Coordinates of C-alpha atoms and ligand atoms in Angstrom, one line a residue:
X1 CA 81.4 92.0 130.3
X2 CA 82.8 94.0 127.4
X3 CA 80.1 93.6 124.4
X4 CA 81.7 94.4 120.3
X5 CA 78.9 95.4 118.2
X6 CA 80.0 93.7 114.6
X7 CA 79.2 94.9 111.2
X8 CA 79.4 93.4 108.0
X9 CA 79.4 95.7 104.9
X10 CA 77.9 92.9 102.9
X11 CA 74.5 91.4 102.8
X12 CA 74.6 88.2 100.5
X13 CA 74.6 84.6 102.1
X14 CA 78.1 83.8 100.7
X15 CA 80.1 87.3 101.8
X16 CA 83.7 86.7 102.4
X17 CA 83.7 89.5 104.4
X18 CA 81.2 87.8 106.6
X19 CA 83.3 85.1 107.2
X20 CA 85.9 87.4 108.1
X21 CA 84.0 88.7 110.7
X22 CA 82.1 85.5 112.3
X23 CA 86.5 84.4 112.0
X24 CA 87.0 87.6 114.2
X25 CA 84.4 87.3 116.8
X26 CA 85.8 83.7 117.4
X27 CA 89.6 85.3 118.1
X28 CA 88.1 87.6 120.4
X29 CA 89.9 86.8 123.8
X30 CA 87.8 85.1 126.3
X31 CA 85.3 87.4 128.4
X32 CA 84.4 89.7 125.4
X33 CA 81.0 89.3 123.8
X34 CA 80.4 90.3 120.0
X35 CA 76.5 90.1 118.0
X36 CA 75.9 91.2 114.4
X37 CA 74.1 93.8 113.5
X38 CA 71.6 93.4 111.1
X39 CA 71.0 96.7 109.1
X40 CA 68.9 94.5 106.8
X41 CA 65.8 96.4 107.1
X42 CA 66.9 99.7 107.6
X43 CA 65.2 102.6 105.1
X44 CA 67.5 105.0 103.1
X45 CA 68.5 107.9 105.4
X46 CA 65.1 110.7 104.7
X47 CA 65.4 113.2 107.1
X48 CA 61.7 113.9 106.6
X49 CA 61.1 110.3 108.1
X50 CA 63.5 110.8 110.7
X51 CA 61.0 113.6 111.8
X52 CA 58.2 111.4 112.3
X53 CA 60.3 109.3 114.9
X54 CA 62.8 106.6 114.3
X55 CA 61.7 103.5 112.4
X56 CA 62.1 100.8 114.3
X57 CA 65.0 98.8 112.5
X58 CA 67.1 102.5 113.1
X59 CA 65.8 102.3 116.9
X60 CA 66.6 98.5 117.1
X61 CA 70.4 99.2 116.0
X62 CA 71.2 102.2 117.7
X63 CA 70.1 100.8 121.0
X64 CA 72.7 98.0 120.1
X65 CA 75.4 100.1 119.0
X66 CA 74.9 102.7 122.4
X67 CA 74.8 99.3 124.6
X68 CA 78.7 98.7 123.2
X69 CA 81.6 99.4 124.6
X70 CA 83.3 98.9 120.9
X71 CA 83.1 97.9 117.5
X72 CA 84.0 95.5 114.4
X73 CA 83.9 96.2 110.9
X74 CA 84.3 93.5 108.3
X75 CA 83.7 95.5 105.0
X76 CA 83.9 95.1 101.1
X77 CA 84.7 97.9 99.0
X78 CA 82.2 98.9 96.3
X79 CA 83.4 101.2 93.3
X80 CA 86.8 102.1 95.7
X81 CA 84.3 103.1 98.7
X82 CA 82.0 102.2 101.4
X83 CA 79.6 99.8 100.2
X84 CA 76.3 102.4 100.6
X85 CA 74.2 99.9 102.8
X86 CA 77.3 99.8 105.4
X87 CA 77.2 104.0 105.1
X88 CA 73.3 104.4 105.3
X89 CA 73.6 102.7 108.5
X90 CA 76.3 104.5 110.1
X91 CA 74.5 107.7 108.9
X92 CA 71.1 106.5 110.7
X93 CA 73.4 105.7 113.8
X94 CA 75.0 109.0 113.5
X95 CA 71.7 110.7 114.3
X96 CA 71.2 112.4 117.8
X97 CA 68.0 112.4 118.8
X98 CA 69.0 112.4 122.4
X99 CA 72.1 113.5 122.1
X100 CA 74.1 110.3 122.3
X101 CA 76.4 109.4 119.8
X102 CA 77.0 105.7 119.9
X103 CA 80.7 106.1 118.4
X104 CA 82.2 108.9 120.2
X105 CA 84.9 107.7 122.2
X106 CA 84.9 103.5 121.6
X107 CA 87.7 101.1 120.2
X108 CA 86.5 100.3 116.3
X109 CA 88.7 97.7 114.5
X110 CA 88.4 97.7 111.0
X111 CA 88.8 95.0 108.3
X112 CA 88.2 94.2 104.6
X113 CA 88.2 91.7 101.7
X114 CA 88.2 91.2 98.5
X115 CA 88.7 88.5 95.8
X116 CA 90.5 91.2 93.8
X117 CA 94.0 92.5 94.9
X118 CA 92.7 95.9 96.4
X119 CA 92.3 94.8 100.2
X120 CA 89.6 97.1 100.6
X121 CA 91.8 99.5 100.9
X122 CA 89.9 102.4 99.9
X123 CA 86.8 101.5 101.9
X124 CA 88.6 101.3 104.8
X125 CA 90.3 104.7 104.4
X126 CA 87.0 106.2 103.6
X127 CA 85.5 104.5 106.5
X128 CA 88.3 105.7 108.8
X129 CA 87.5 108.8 108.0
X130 CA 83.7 108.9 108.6
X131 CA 84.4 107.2 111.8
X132 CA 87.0 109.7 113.0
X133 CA 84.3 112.4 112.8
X134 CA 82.1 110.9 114.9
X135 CA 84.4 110.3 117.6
X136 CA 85.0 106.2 117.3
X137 CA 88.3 105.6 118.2
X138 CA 89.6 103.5 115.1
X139 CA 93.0 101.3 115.9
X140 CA 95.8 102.3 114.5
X141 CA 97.7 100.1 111.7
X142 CA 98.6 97.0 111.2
X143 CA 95.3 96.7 109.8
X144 CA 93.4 93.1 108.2
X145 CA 93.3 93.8 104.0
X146 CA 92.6 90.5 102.6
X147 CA 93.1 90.4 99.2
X148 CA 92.9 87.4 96.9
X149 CA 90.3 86.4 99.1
X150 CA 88.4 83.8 97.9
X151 CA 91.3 81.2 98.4
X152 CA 92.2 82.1 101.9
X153 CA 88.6 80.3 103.7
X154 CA 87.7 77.3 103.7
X155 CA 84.0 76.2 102.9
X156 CA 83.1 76.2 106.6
X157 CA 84.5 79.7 106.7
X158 CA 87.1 78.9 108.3
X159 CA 90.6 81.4 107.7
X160 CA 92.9 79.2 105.9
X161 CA 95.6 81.7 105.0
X162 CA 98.1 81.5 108.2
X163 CA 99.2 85.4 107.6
X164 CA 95.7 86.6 107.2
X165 CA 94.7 84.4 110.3
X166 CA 97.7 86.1 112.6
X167 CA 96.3 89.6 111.2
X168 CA 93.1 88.7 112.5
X169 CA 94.4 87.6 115.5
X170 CA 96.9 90.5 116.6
X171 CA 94.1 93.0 115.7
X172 CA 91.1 90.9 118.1
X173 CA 93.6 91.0 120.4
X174 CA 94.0 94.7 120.3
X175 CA 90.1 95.3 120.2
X176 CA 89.7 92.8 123.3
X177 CA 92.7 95.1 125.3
X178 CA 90.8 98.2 123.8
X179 CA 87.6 97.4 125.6
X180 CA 88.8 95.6 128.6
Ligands
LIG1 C1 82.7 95.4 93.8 N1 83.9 94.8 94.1 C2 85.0 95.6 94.3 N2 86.2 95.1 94.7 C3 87.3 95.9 95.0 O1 88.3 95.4 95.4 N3 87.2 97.2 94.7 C4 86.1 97.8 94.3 O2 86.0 99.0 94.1 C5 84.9 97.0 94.0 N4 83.8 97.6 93.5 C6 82.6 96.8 93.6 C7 81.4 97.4 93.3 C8 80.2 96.7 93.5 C9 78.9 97.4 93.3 C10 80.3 95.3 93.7 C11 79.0 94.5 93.9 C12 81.5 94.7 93.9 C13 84.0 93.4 94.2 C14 83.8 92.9 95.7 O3 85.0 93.1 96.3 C15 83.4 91.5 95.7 O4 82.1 91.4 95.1 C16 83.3 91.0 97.1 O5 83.3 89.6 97.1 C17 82.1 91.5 97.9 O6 82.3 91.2 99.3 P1 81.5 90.0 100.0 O7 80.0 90.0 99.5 O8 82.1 88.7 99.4 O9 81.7 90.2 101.4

């Protein structure tokens, strides 16, 4: 069964970008598998601690990320970029240290939001662009850029929106072909 490996480029308890994503995995057609990745714990990239082996949140997280056959971004932009959690983990995962690379050649869907009228527009060209380089196979357009955000969920997270909700839908539904 085809497994997504979902990332949310926000941490806090309330992250509209979180319920984008837990809105996403639900769309997913039937007989694809998602789990979010926690990068929680994971250190700032050192190189110098990369030498002493990987920590164990890094080894955690690449295991998940080399186990699926794509991925889901859910992301908000900081400062008209990738939030620097969201990169510090994709920099740990872009370490080789047996030559794998857990991107190269796998679907990735991206989306964003944001209570302001950007649509995360920026982070997801930025993050198109790191993800292109190591290989991940990003869809192509139309993409999910919720702007205005905090009216388009409901309190249970829910998508209330009926455009952003189709969004969501056409581009699960083009993840779920990518990884059949
Ligand atoms: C932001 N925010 C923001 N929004 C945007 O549209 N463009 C931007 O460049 C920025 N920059 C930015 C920098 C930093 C450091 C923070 C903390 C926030 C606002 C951001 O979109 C908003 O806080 C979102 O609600 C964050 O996403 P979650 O946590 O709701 O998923």
């Amino acid at each position: 069964m085809p497994r997504i490996l979902a990332l949310c480029g926000s941490l806090r308890a309330a992250s509209l970008n979180r319920r984008l994503l837990r809105a996403g995995i639900a769309m997913l057609p039937a007989g694809v598998e998602a789990e979010i990745a926690d990068w929680r714990d994971l250190p700032v990239y050192d190189e110098d601690l990369e030498a002493q082996g990987m920590p164990a949140p890094v080894a955690a997280l690449r295991a998940q990320a080399m186990a699926a056959q794509g991925f889901l971004f859910a992301t908000p932009e900081y400062n008209w970029s990738i939030p620097g959690g969201l990169k510090n983990a994709i920099d740990w995962l872009s370490r080789k240290p047996d030559g794998t690379q857990p991107f190269a050649g796998k679907p990735v869907a991206l989306m964003g939001a944001t209570p302001g009228p950007g649509g995360t527009v920026n982070a997801q060209s930025h993050l198109r662009q790191v993800l292109y380089l190591l290989g991940g196979q990003v869809l192509p357009p139309p993409g999910v850029f919720v702007q205005g955000a905090g009216g388009r969920f409901d309190d249970a997270g829910a998508i209330t929106d009926e455009p952003t909700r189709k969004a969501v839908e056409t581009l699960m539904a083009a993840l779920g072909k990518a990884v059949a």
